[in-house]
CSV table of C-alpha atoms in Angstrom, one decimal:
chain,number,residue,atom,x,y,z
J,1,UNK,CA,-43.3,31.8,-49.4
J,2,UNK,CA,-40.9,29.7,-47.4
J,3,UNK,CA,-40.7,25.3,-48.1
J,4,UNK,CA,-42.9,24.3,-44.8
J,5,UNK,CA,-41.2,20.9,-44.9
J,6,UNK,CA,-37.5,22.7,-45.6
J,7,UNK,CA,-38.7,24.5,-42.1
J,8,UNK,CA,-39.3,21.5,-40.7
J,9,UNK,CA,-36.2,20.1,-40.8
J,10,UNK,CA,-33.9,23.1,-40.1
J,11,UNK,CA,-36.2,22.8,-37.2
J,12,UNK,CA,-35.4,20.0,-36.4
J,13,UNK,CA,-31.5,20.0,-36.6
J,14,UNK,CA,-31.8,23.3,-34.3
J,15,UNK,CA,-33.6,21.5,-32.2
J,16,UNK,CA,-30.7,18.5,-31.4
J,17,UNK,CA,-28.4,21.1,-31.7
J,18,UNK,CA,-29.6,23.0,-28.9
J,19,UNK,CA,-30.3,19.6,-26.7
J,20,UNK,CA,-26.7,18.5,-27.4
J,21,UNK,CA,-24.1,21.1,-27.7
J,22,UNK,CA,-26.0,24.2,-26.4
J,23,UNK,CA,-27.1,22.8,-23.3
J,24,UNK,CA,-23.6,21.6,-23.1
J,25,UNK,CA,-21.6,25.0,-23.3
J,26,UNK,CA,-24.5,27.4,-22.6
J,27,UNK,CA,-26.9,25.9,-20.2
J,28,UNK,CA,-28.5,29.1,-19.2
J,29,UNK,CA,-30.0,30.0,-22.3
J,30,UNK,CA,-34.0,29.2,-22.2
J,31,UNK,CA,-36.4,29.4,-25.5
J,32,UNK,CA,-36.8,33.0,-25.0
J,33,UNK,CA,-33.7,33.0,-26.0
J,34,UNK,CA,-34.5,32.0,-29.2
J,35,UNK,CA,-35.5,35.5,-30.6
J,36,UNK,CA,-32.7,36.6,-30.9
J,37,UNK,CA,-31.0,34.3,-33.2
J,38,UNK,CA,-29.3,31.0,-33.9
J,39,UNK,CA,-26.2,32.4,-34.9
J,40,UNK,CA,-25.0,33.8,-31.3
J,41,UNK,CA,-25.4,30.3,-30.2
J,42,UNK,CA,-23.7,29.1,-33.2
J,43,UNK,CA,-20.2,29.8,-32.7
J,44,UNK,CA,-20.3,30.6,-28.7
J,45,UNK,CA,-18.2,33.3,-27.7
J,46,UNK,CA,-15.3,33.3,-25.6
J,47,UNK,CA,-17.1,34.3,-22.4
J,48,UNK,CA,-19.3,31.1,-22.6
J,49,UNK,CA,-16.6,29.1,-23.8
J,50,UNK,CA,-14.4,29.8,-20.9
J,51,UNK,CA,-17.5,29.6,-18.6
J,52,UNK,CA,-18.2,25.7,-20.2
J,53,UNK,CA,-13.9,24.7,-19.4
J,54,UNK,CA,-14.2,25.8,-16.3
J,55,UNK,CA,-17.4,23.9,-15.4
J,56,UNK,CA,-15.4,20.9,-17.0
J,57,UNK,CA,-12.7,21.1,-14.7
J,58,UNK,CA,-14.7,22.1,-12.0
J,59,UNK,CA,-16.6,18.7,-12.3
J,60,UNK,CA,-13.3,16.3,-13.1
J,61,UNK,CA,-11.4,18.1,-10.7
J,62,UNK,CA,-11.4,15.3,-8.7
J,63,UNK,CA,-10.1,12.9,-11.1
J,64,UNK,CA,-6.3,11.1,-12.0
J,65,UNK,CA,-4.7,11.9,-14.9
J,66,UNK,CA,-5.7,8.8,-16.7
J,67,UNK,CA,-9.1,9.3,-14.9
J,68,UNK,CA,-9.2,7.5,-12.4
J,69,UNK,CA,-10.8,8.8,-9.2
J,70,UNK,CA,-8.3,9.4,-5.7
J,71,UNK,CA,-7.7,10.0,-1.8
J,72,UNK,CA,-5.4,11.4,0.6
J,73,UNK,CA,-3.2,12.2,3.7
J,74,UNK,CA,0.2,13.8,4.4
J,75,UNK,CA,2.3,16.9,6.4
J,76,UNK,CA,4.6,19.6,6.9
J,77,UNK,CA,7.9,19.9,6.0
J,78,UNK,CA,8.2,20.1,3.3
J,79,UNK,CA,12.4,20.1,1.6
J,80,UNK,CA,13.2,21.9,-1.6
J,81,UNK,CA,13.1,18.9,-3.8
J,82,UNK,CA,10.7,18.5,-7.0
J,83,UNK,CA,11.1,14.6,-7.2
J,84,UNK,CA,9.0,12.8,-4.4
J,85,UNK,CA,11.7,10.2,-3.8
J,86,UNK,CA,14.5,12.7,-3.8
J,87,UNK,CA,12.5,14.3,-1.1
J,88,UNK,CA,11.7,11.5,1.2
J,89,UNK,CA,15.1,10.4,0.6
J,90,UNK,CA,16.8,12.8,1.8
J,91,UNK,CA,13.9,13.8,4.9
J,92,UNK,CA,15.0,10.2,5.9
J,93,UNK,CA,15.9,10.7,9.9
J,94,UNK,CA,18.0,8.8,12.2
J,95,UNK,CA,15.6,7.2,14.6
J,96,UNK,CA,14.5,4.0,11.9
J,97,UNK,CA,18.4,3.6,10.3
J,98,UNK,CA,19.7,3.5,14.1
J,99,UNK,CA,17.3,0.6,15.0
J,100,UNK,CA,17.9,-1.2,11.9
J,101,UNK,CA,21.8,-0.8,11.7
J,102,UNK,CA,21.4,-3.1,15.1
J,103,UNK,CA,19.7,-6.1,13.0
J,104,UNK,CA,22.9,-8.6,13.2
J,105,UNK,CA,21.0,-11.8,12.0
J,106,UNK,CA,21.5,-13.6,8.8
J,107,UNK,CA,18.2,-13.9,6.8
J,108,UNK,CA,18.0,-16.9,6.5
J,109,UNK,CA,18.3,-17.5,10.7
J,110,UNK,CA,15.0,-16.0,10.9
J,111,UNK,CA,13.4,-18.6,8.4
J,112,UNK,CA,15.0,-21.7,10.7
J,113,UNK,CA,13.7,-20.2,14.2
J,114,UNK,CA,9.9,-20.1,12.3
J,115,UNK,CA,10.6,-24.2,11.3
J,116,UNK,CA,11.3,-24.5,14.8
J,117,UNK,CA,8.2,-22.1,16.6
J,118,UNK,CA,6.3,-25.1,13.9
J,119,UNK,CA,8.4,-28.2,15.5
J,120,UNK,CA,6.7,-26.4,18.9
J,121,UNK,CA,3.6,-26.2,17.7
J,122,UNK,CA,3.3,-30.2,16.4
J,123,UNK,CA,4.9,-31.1,20.1
J,124,UNK,CA,2.5,-29.7,21.9
J,125,UNK,CA,-0.2,-30.5,19.7
J,126,UNK,CA,0.7,-34.3,19.8
J,127,UNK,CA,0.3,-33.9,23.4
J,128,UNK,CA,-3.0,-32.3,23.9
J,129,UNK,CA,-4.1,-35.5,20.6
J,130,UNK,CA,-2.2,-38.2,22.8
J,131,UNK,CA,-4.7,-38.9,25.5
J,132,UNK,CA,-2.8,-41.7,26.7
J,133,UNK,CA,-2.2,-42.5,23.4
J,134,UNK,CA,0.9,-41.1,23.3
J,135,UNK,CA,2.7,-43.8,20.7
J,136,UNK,CA,-0.3,-43.5,17.9
J,137,UNK,CA,1.2,-40.0,18.0
J,138,UNK,CA,5.1,-40.1,18.6
J,139,UNK,CA,6.8,-37.5,15.8
J,140,UNK,CA,10.4,-36.7,15.2
J,141,UNK,CA,9.4,-32.8,15.6
J,142,UNK,CA,10.6,-32.5,19.4
J,143,UNK,CA,14.6,-34.4,17.9
J,144,UNK,CA,14.8,-31.8,15.7
J,145,UNK,CA,14.5,-29.3,18.1
J,146,UNK,CA,16.3,-30.4,20.6
J,147,UNK,CA,20.1,-30.8,18.7
J,148,UNK,CA,19.5,-27.3,17.0
J,149,UNK,CA,17.3,-25.1,17.9
J,150,UNK,CA,19.0,-21.2,19.0
J,151,UNK,CA,15.7,-21.4,21.4
J,152,UNK,CA,18.4,-23.7,23.7
J,153,UNK,CA,20.8,-21.6,23.6
J,154,UNK,CA,20.8,-18.3,25.3
J,155,UNK,CA,22.7,-15.9,24.1
J,156,UNK,CA,21.7,-17.2,20.1
J,157,UNK,CA,18.3,-16.2,21.7
J,158,UNK,CA,19.4,-12.9,23.3
J,159,UNK,CA,20.3,-12.4,19.6
J,160,UNK,CA,17.7,-13.4,18.1
J,161,UNK,CA,15.0,-11.5,20.7
J,162,UNK,CA,17.0,-7.9,20.4
J,163,UNK,CA,17.2,-8.4,16.4
J,164,UNK,CA,12.6,-8.5,16.6
J,165,UNK,CA,12.7,-5.6,19.1
J,166,UNK,CA,15.2,-3.7,17.1
J,167,UNK,CA,12.5,-3.8,14.0
J,168,UNK,CA,9.4,-3.5,15.8
J,169,UNK,CA,11.4,0.0,17.3
J,170,UNK,CA,12.5,1.1,13.3
J,171,UNK,CA,9.1,0.0,12.1
J,172,UNK,CA,7.2,2.2,14.6
J,173,UNK,CA,9.6,5.1,13.9
J,174,UNK,CA,8.8,4.7,10.2
J,175,UNK,CA,5.0,4.7,11.0
J,176,UNK,CA,5.3,8.0,13.1
J,177,UNK,CA,8.0,9.4,10.5
J,178,UNK,CA,6.9,12.9,8.5
J,179,UNK,CA,8.4,10.7,5.2
J,180,UNK,CA,5.7,8.0,5.8
J,181,UNK,CA,2.6,10.9,5.8
J,182,UNK,CA,3.5,12.0,3.0
J,183,UNK,CA,3.8,8.8,0.8
J,184,UNK,CA,0.5,8.0,3.2
J,185,UNK,CA,-1.5,11.2,1.9
J,186,UNK,CA,0.2,10.3,-2.3
J,187,UNK,CA,-1.5,6.6,-1.2
J,188,UNK,CA,-4.1,8.5,-0.6
J,189,UNK,CA,-4.5,10.6,-3.3
J,190,UNK,CA,-3.8,8.2,-6.1
J,191,UNK,CA,-5.4,5.2,-5.2
J,192,UNK,CA,-8.4,6.0,-3.5
J,193,UNK,CA,-10.8,8.6,-2.7
J,194,UNK,CA,-9.5,12.1,-4.7
J,195,UNK,CA,-13.2,14.0,-3.9
J,196,UNK,CA,-12.3,12.8,0.1
J,197,UNK,CA,-8.3,14.2,-0.1
J,198,UNK,CA,-9.8,17.8,-1.5
J,199,UNK,CA,-13.4,17.8,1.3
J,200,UNK,CA,-11.9,15.2,4.3
J,201,UNK,CA,-15.3,16.6,6.0
J,202,UNK,CA,-17.4,13.9,2.9
J,203,UNK,CA,-15.1,11.3,4.4
J,204,UNK,CA,-17.9,8.2,5.1
J,205,UNK,CA,-16.4,5.6,7.7
J,206,UNK,CA,-18.7,2.5,6.3
J,207,UNK,CA,-16.8,3.4,3.0
J,208,UNK,CA,-13.7,3.1,4.3
J,209,UNK,CA,-11.0,0.2,3.1
J,210,UNK,CA,-7.8,-1.7,3.9
J,211,UNK,CA,-5.1,0.6,0.6
J,212,UNK,CA,-3.7,-2.2,0.1
J,213,UNK,CA,-5.1,-5.5,1.4
J,214,UNK,CA,-2.5,-7.6,-0.7
J,215,UNK,CA,0.8,-8.8,1.1
J,216,UNK,CA,2.7,-8.7,-1.9
J,217,UNK,CA,2.3,-4.4,-2.7
J,218,UNK,CA,2.8,-3.8,1.3
J,219,UNK,CA,6.2,-5.6,1.1
J,220,UNK,CA,7.3,-4.2,-2.4
J,221,UNK,CA,6.0,0.0,-0.7
J,222,UNK,CA,7.5,-1.0,3.1
J,223,UNK,CA,11.2,-1.8,0.7
J,224,UNK,CA,11.1,1.2,-1.5
J,225,UNK,CA,10.7,3.5,1.8
J,226,UNK,CA,14.0,1.0,3.8
J,227,UNK,CA,17.1,2.3,3.4
J,228,UNK,CA,19.4,0.8,1.1
J,229,UNK,CA,22.7,0.3,3.5
J,230,UNK,CA,24.7,-2.5,3.8
J,231,UNK,CA,24.8,-4.4,7.3
J,232,UNK,CA,28.0,-5.5,8.2
J,233,UNK,CA,29.8,-7.1,10.9
J,234,UNK,CA,32.2,-10.5,11.4
J,235,UNK,CA,29.7,-13.6,10.2
J,236,UNK,CA,27.3,-11.1,8.1
J,237,UNK,CA,27.1,-8.5,5.5
J,238,UNK,CA,23.1,-8.1,4.2
J,239,UNK,CA,21.0,-5.4,2.7
J,240,UNK,CA,19.1,-3.9,5.5
J,241,UNK,CA,16.0,-4.6,4.1
J,242,UNK,CA,16.8,-7.9,3.2
J,243,UNK,CA,16.8,-8.9,6.6
J,244,UNK,CA,13.7,-6.4,7.8
J,245,UNK,CA,11.7,-7.9,5.0
J,246,UNK,CA,13.2,-12.3,6.1
J,247,UNK,CA,11.5,-10.4,9.8
J,248,UNK,CA,8.6,-9.9,8.5
J,249,UNK,CA,7.9,-12.7,6.8
J,250,UNK,CA,9.3,-14.6,10.0
J,251,UNK,CA,6.8,-12.7,12.1
J,252,UNK,CA,3.8,-13.1,9.8
J,253,UNK,CA,4.3,-16.9,10.1
J,254,UNK,CA,4.2,-17.2,14.0
J,255,UNK,CA,1.8,-14.9,13.5
J,256,UNK,CA,-1.0,-17.6,11.8
J,257,UNK,CA,-4.0,-18.5,14.3
J,258,UNK,CA,-3.1,-21.7,13.9
J,259,UNK,CA,0.5,-21.1,15.7
J,260,UNK,CA,-0.3,-18.3,17.7
J,261,UNK,CA,-3.1,-20.1,19.5
J,262,UNK,CA,-1.0,-23.2,19.9
J,263,UNK,CA,2.4,-21.2,21.6
J,264,UNK,CA,-0.3,-19.2,24.1
J,265,UNK,CA,-1.6,-22.6,25.2
J,266,UNK,CA,1.6,-24.6,25.2
J,267,UNK,CA,3.6,-21.8,27.4
J,268,UNK,CA,0.7,-21.4,30.1
J,269,UNK,CA,1.6,-23.8,33.4
J,270,UNK,CA,-0.9,-26.0,32.3
J,271,UNK,CA,0.1,-26.4,28.9
J,272,UNK,CA,3.7,-27.3,30.2
J,273,UNK,CA,2.1,-29.7,32.6
J,274,UNK,CA,0.1,-31.0,29.2
J,275,UNK,CA,3.9,-31.2,27.8
J,276,UNK,CA,5.8,-32.9,31.0
J,277,UNK,CA,3.0,-36.0,31.5
J,278,UNK,CA,3.4,-36.5,27.6
J,279,UNK,CA,6.7,-37.0,28.2
J,280,UNK,CA,6.7,-39.2,30.7
J,281,UNK,CA,4.8,-41.9,28.8
J,282,UNK,CA,6.8,-41.2,25.9
J,283,UNK,CA,10.1,-41.9,27.9
J,284,UNK,CA,8.1,-45.1,30.2
J,285,UNK,CA,7.5,-46.9,26.8
J,286,UNK,CA,11.0,-46.1,26.0
J,287,UNK,CA,12.5,-48.1,28.7
J,288,UNK,CA,9.4,-51.0,28.9
J,289,UNK,CA,10.1,-53.8,26.0
J,290,UNK,CA,7.2,-55.2,27.3
J,291,UNK,CA,5.0,-52.4,26.9
J,292,UNK,CA,6.4,-51.9,23.7
J,293,UNK,CA,5.0,-55.8,22.3
J,294,UNK,CA,2.2,-55.0,24.1
J,295,UNK,CA,1.6,-52.3,21.8
J,296,UNK,CA,2.7,-53.8,18.8
J,297,UNK,CA,4.8,-50.9,18.2
J,298,UNK,CA,6.4,-51.2,14.3
J,299,UNK,CA,9.8,-50.9,14.1
J,300,UNK,CA,10.0,-47.3,13.0
J,301,UNK,CA,7.6,-46.2,15.9
J,302,UNK,CA,9.9,-47.7,18.2
J,303,UNK,CA,12.9,-45.5,16.8
J,304,UNK,CA,11.4,-42.7,17.2
J,305,UNK,CA,9.8,-43.2,20.7
J,306,UNK,CA,13.4,-43.5,21.7
J,307,UNK,CA,15.0,-41.0,19.8
J,308,UNK,CA,12.8,-38.5,21.6
J,309,UNK,CA,13.4,-40.2,24.8
J,310,UNK,CA,17.2,-40.1,24.5
J,311,UNK,CA,16.9,-36.1,23.2
J,312,UNK,CA,15.4,-35.1,26.5
J,313,UNK,CA,18.0,-37.6,28.6
J,314,UNK,CA,15.3,-40.0,29.1
J,315,UNK,CA,13.7,-37.8,32.2
J,316,UNK,CA,11.8,-35.0,32.5
J,317,UNK,CA,13.9,-34.1,35.2
J,318,UNK,CA,16.6,-33.5,33.3
J,319,UNK,CA,19.2,-30.6,32.1
J,320,UNK,CA,18.0,-30.8,28.6
J,321,UNK,CA,14.1,-31.4,29.8
J,322,UNK,CA,14.1,-28.6,32.2
J,323,UNK,CA,16.1,-26.1,29.5
J,324,UNK,CA,13.0,-27.3,26.7
J,325,UNK,CA,10.8,-25.9,29.5
J,326,UNK,CA,13.0,-22.5,29.8
J,327,UNK,CA,12.7,-22.3,25.8
J,328,UNK,CA,9.0,-22.3,26.2
J,329,UNK,CA,9.7,-19.7,28.6
J,330,UNK,CA,11.3,-17.9,26.1
J,331,UNK,CA,9.2,-18.1,23.6
J,332,UNK,CA,6.4,-16.8,25.9
J,333,UNK,CA,8.4,-13.5,26.0
J,334,UNK,CA,8.4,-12.8,22.7
J,335,UNK,CA,5.0,-13.1,22.4
J,336,UNK,CA,4.5,-9.3,23.2
J,337,UNK,CA,7.1,-8.4,20.6
J,338,UNK,CA,5.3,-10.0,18.1
J,339,UNK,CA,2.3,-8.6,18.4
J,340,UNK,CA,3.3,-5.2,18.2
J,341,UNK,CA,5.8,-5.7,15.0
J,342,UNK,CA,2.6,-7.2,13.6
J,343,UNK,CA,0.1,-4.1,14.8
J,344,UNK,CA,2.6,-1.9,12.8
J,345,UNK,CA,2.1,-4.5,9.9
J,346,UNK,CA,-1.8,-4.0,9.9
J,347,UNK,CA,-1.5,-0.2,10.6
J,348,UNK,CA,0.6,0.1,7.7
J,349,UNK,CA,-1.6,1.4,5.2
J,350,UNK,CA,-4.2,0.4,6.6
J,351,UNK,CA,-8.6,1.9,6.5
J,352,UNK,CA,-7.9,5.9,6.3
J,353,UNK,CA,-9.6,8.1,9.3
J,354,UNK,CA,-11.2,11.6,8.6
J,355,UNK,CA,-8.0,12.5,10.4
J,356,UNK,CA,-5.8,10.8,7.9
J,357,UNK,CA,-8.0,12.7,5.0
J,358,UNK,CA,-7.6,16.0,6.5
J,359,UNK,CA,-3.9,15.3,7.2
J,360,UNK,CA,-3.4,14.9,3.6
J,361,UNK,CA,-5.5,17.4,2.5
J,362,UNK,CA,-3.1,19.9,3.9
J,363,UNK,CA,0.3,18.0,2.8
J,364,UNK,CA,-1.3,17.4,-1.3
J,365,UNK,CA,-1.7,21.6,-1.0
J,366,UNK,CA,1.8,21.8,0.5
J,367,UNK,CA,3.3,19.4,-2.3
J,368,UNK,CA,1.2,21.7,-4.5
J,369,UNK,CA,2.4,25.0,-4.0
J,370,UNK,CA,5.8,23.8,-4.4
J,371,UNK,CA,8.2,26.2,-6.2
J,372,UNK,CA,9.9,23.9,-8.8
J,373,UNK,CA,13.6,24.1,-9.1
J,374,UNK,CA,13.6,21.1,-12.7
J,375,UNK,CA,12.5,21.3,-16.2
J,376,UNK,CA,8.9,19.5,-16.1
J,377,UNK,CA,6.3,19.5,-19.2
J,378,UNK,CA,3.1,18.5,-17.9
J,379,UNK,CA,-0.1,17.6,-19.7
J,380,UNK,CA,-3.1,16.8,-18.2
J,381,UNK,CA,-6.9,15.5,-20.6
J,382,UNK,CA,-10.0,15.9,-20.2
J,383,UNK,CA,-13.3,16.1,-22.7
J,384,UNK,CA,-16.8,18.0,-22.4
J,385,UNK,CA,-19.4,15.5,-23.2
J,386,UNK,CA,-21.3,16.9,-25.7
J,387,UNK,CA,-21.3,15.9,-29.9
J,388,UNK,CA,-19.2,18.9,-30.8
J,389,UNK,CA,-18.0,21.1,-29.1
J,390,UNK,CA,-16.9,25.3,-28.7
J,391,UNK,CA,-15.3,26.4,-31.6
J,392,UNK,CA,-13.4,29.1,-29.8
J,393,UNK,CA,-10.9,28.5,-27.3
J,394,UNK,CA,-8.2,31.4,-27.4
J,395,UNK,CA,-5.1,32.3,-25.8
J,396,UNK,CA,-5.9,34.6,-22.5
J,397,UNK,CA,-8.2,32.6,-21.3
J,398,UNK,CA,-7.3,31.5,-17.5
J,399,UNK,CA,-9.1,28.5,-16.3
J,400,UNK,CA,-8.7,27.1,-12.1
J,401,UNK,CA,-6.9,23.6,-11.8
J,402,UNK,CA,-8.1,24.3,-7.7
J,403,UNK,CA,-5.0,23.8,-5.1
J,404,UNK,CA,-4.8,20.1,-6.1
J,405,UNK,CA,-5.1,19.2,-9.7
J,406,UNK,CA,-3.2,15.7,-10.6
J,407,UNK,CA,-1.6,15.8,-14.3
J,408,UNK,CA,1.4,14.0,-15.8
J,409,UNK,CA,4.1,13.8,-17.7
J,410,UNK,CA,3.9,11.1,-20.1
J,411,UNK,CA,1.7,12.8,-22.9
J,412,UNK,CA,0.5,9.1,-23.3
J,413,UNK,CA,-1.2,9.1,-19.8
J,414,UNK,CA,-3.3,12.1,-20.7
J,415,UNK,CA,-3.8,11.4,-23.9
J,416,UNK,CA,-5.3,7.9,-23.3
J,417,UNK,CA,-8.0,9.3,-21.0
J,418,UNK,CA,-9.4,11.5,-23.8
J,419,UNK,CA,-9.3,8.5,-26.7
J,420,UNK,CA,-10.8,6.6,-24.3
J,421,UNK,CA,-14.2,8.2,-24.8
J,422,UNK,CA,-16.8,8.2,-26.9
J,423,UNK,CA,-18.0,11.8,-28.1
J,424,UNK,CA,-17.4,15.6,-26.4
J,425,UNK,CA,-14.8,18.1,-26.9
J,426,UNK,CA,-11.4,16.9,-25.9
J,427,UNK,CA,-9.2,18.7,-24.5
J,428,UNK,CA,-4.7,18.2,-24.1
J,429,UNK,CA,-4.1,20.6,-21.9
J,430,UNK,CA,0.2,21.7,-21.5
J,431,UNK,CA,2.7,23.2,-19.8
J,432,UNK,CA,5.6,23.9,-18.3
J,433,UNK,CA,5.1,24.0,-14.3
J,434,UNK,CA,5.9,27.0,-12.0
J,435,UNK,CA,5.0,24.7,-8.8
J,436,UNK,CA,4.4,21.1,-7.5
J,437,UNK,CA,5.8,17.9,-7.3
J,438,UNK,CA,6.5,14.6,-9.4
J,439,UNK,CA,5.0,11.9,-7.3
J,440,UNK,CA,5.2,8.8,-9.3
J,441,UNK,CA,7.2,7.0,-7.1
J,442,UNK,CA,5.3,6.5,-4.3
J,443,UNK,CA,1.6,6.9,-6.6
J,444,UNK,CA,-0.8,3.8,-6.6
J,445,UNK,CA,-0.5,3.8,-10.1
J,446,UNK,CA,3.1,4.2,-10.8
J,447,UNK,CA,4.3,3.9,-14.2
J,448,UNK,CA,1.6,7.2,-15.4
J,449,UNK,CA,4.4,9.5,-14.6
J,450,UNK,CA,1.8,12.0,-12.4
J,451,UNK,CA,2.8,15.4,-10.9
J,452,UNK,CA,1.5,17.0,-8.5
J,453,UNK,CA,0.3,20.7,-9.5
J,454,UNK,CA,-3.1,23.2,-8.2
J,455,UNK,CA,-3.7,26.8,-9.1
J,456,UNK,CA,-5.1,28.8,-12.2
J,457,UNK,CA,-3.8,28.9,-15.5
J,458,UNK,CA,-3.7,31.1,-18.7
J,459,UNK,CA,-3.8,30.1,-22.6
J,460,UNK,CA,-0.8,30.8,-24.7
J,461,UNK,CA,-1.6,29.0,-27.5
J,462,UNK,CA,-4.3,26.8,-29.2
J,463,UNK,CA,-3.9,24.2,-32.0
J,464,UNK,CA,-6.7,21.2,-33.0
J,465,UNK,CA,-6.1,17.7,-34.6
J,466,UNK,CA,-7.9,15.0,-35.3
J,467,UNK,CA,-7.9,12.2,-33.0
J,468,UNK,CA,-7.3,8.7,-34.2
J,469,UNK,CA,-5.4,6.5,-32.4
J,470,UNK,CA,-6.4,3.3,-30.0
J,471,UNK,CA,-9.5,1.3,-30.0
J,472,UNK,CA,-11.6,4.2,-29.1
J,473,UNK,CA,-10.1,7.0,-31.8
J,474,UNK,CA,-12.7,8.7,-32.9
J,475,UNK,CA,-12.4,11.8,-36.3
J,476,UNK,CA,-13.9,14.5,-33.2
J,477,UNK,CA,-10.9,17.4,-32.7
J,478,UNK,CA,-8.5,17.2,-29.8
J,479,UNK,CA,-7.8,21.0,-28.9
J,480,UNK,CA,-4.1,21.2,-27.9
J,481,UNK,CA,-3.9,24.0,-25.0
J,482,UNK,CA,-0.7,25.0,-23.8
J,483,UNK,CA,-1.0,27.1,-21.3
J,484,UNK,CA,1.5,28.4,-18.6
J,485,UNK,CA,0.7,28.9,-14.7
J,486,UNK,CA,0.2,32.5,-13.0
């Protein structure tokens, strides 16, 4: 006769095992199956294990090699290289480079212009605020502008305008290029939503957000995308990306609401009339000793007003003042260029659309299927939830990692994901890929040495070892699964 206490303890152990293990690796079994005997479940047969692991792969197919969620957008026309930087560099077209080679000004020149445009804003704001009390708001900004502004000289203005035009054209060509489409897709895949990259029909516009809201991140990627050649002429010898970056900074400052609003008002006919009335008042004050005494101006303020009046030749009909008015027309002519350049900047890594994801899906699949010519060893870490795991993982099993799968050439990156988990069966796949592309250089998480591949693999060998690395380490075994692509 069996001991009832021992029977109850055995049943409790079995029930705990069924909930924690059996449901994880053989979820189709029910209570009726218990009549067949417990032994067949304690050591699951290989077909059950294969189904269980494939289920984990299917569940986790939307995860980055480090375990992060990800997302997509891209193009066709891929070349032979398996390293994404080499591939992108080889796709550089002549269009944007031709425009960039026309940039002929020193990077510091654009900072110089930014300062003078800000002077125009100050001058106009003083005119608006004066309201018949010009002496209270007189400023030296106009003196600075009149003595050194590039817009006072037509030749310098034309050179400046052409540089902004060429930079804007180059930016537009870059955004329309295949290589930007490829990079955009990789950024969607590695930095946004994996599930949408794999299935664009799941796109939800209300959840979409700009891919890069931080200006610094945008600028760093732009720098990586721009060519690295040197611009040479009689006057300059500078890296093209330095000039482009200076123009980007200049346009972003000029497009700030405070400056842009003032410029738009100042360059209208009404704005010009207001400025003329303001200067007429300043000139009147500067010429009249009686008015200066009546206003009780301090010596410093008197000197400022006289310098401003002198800078325009003590008359709003003078050549200097008329040249100042023409400089406002030149500024107004630049506003559409500022707007277009800024529009390109907003579009760069902007809020993605469903079309972006559909394009990315095509590109990512193409990158995953490219024939590998280099010598890579890649890893993929994952774990199956549960307080135990399959015991039978054996040579010859096959798994499908689908069309787009993220791996890493860095064993520690792949291993870091499974080491940070508590409980479950840990699996570390490794293989020498036959197809795929190394995408780290343009990944949203550069440094994790990500490799894009996909398709079926077959197990070549399986070994186990205890996991005891890092702050989340456990003593549960990790299955080291060496594979080959089929």
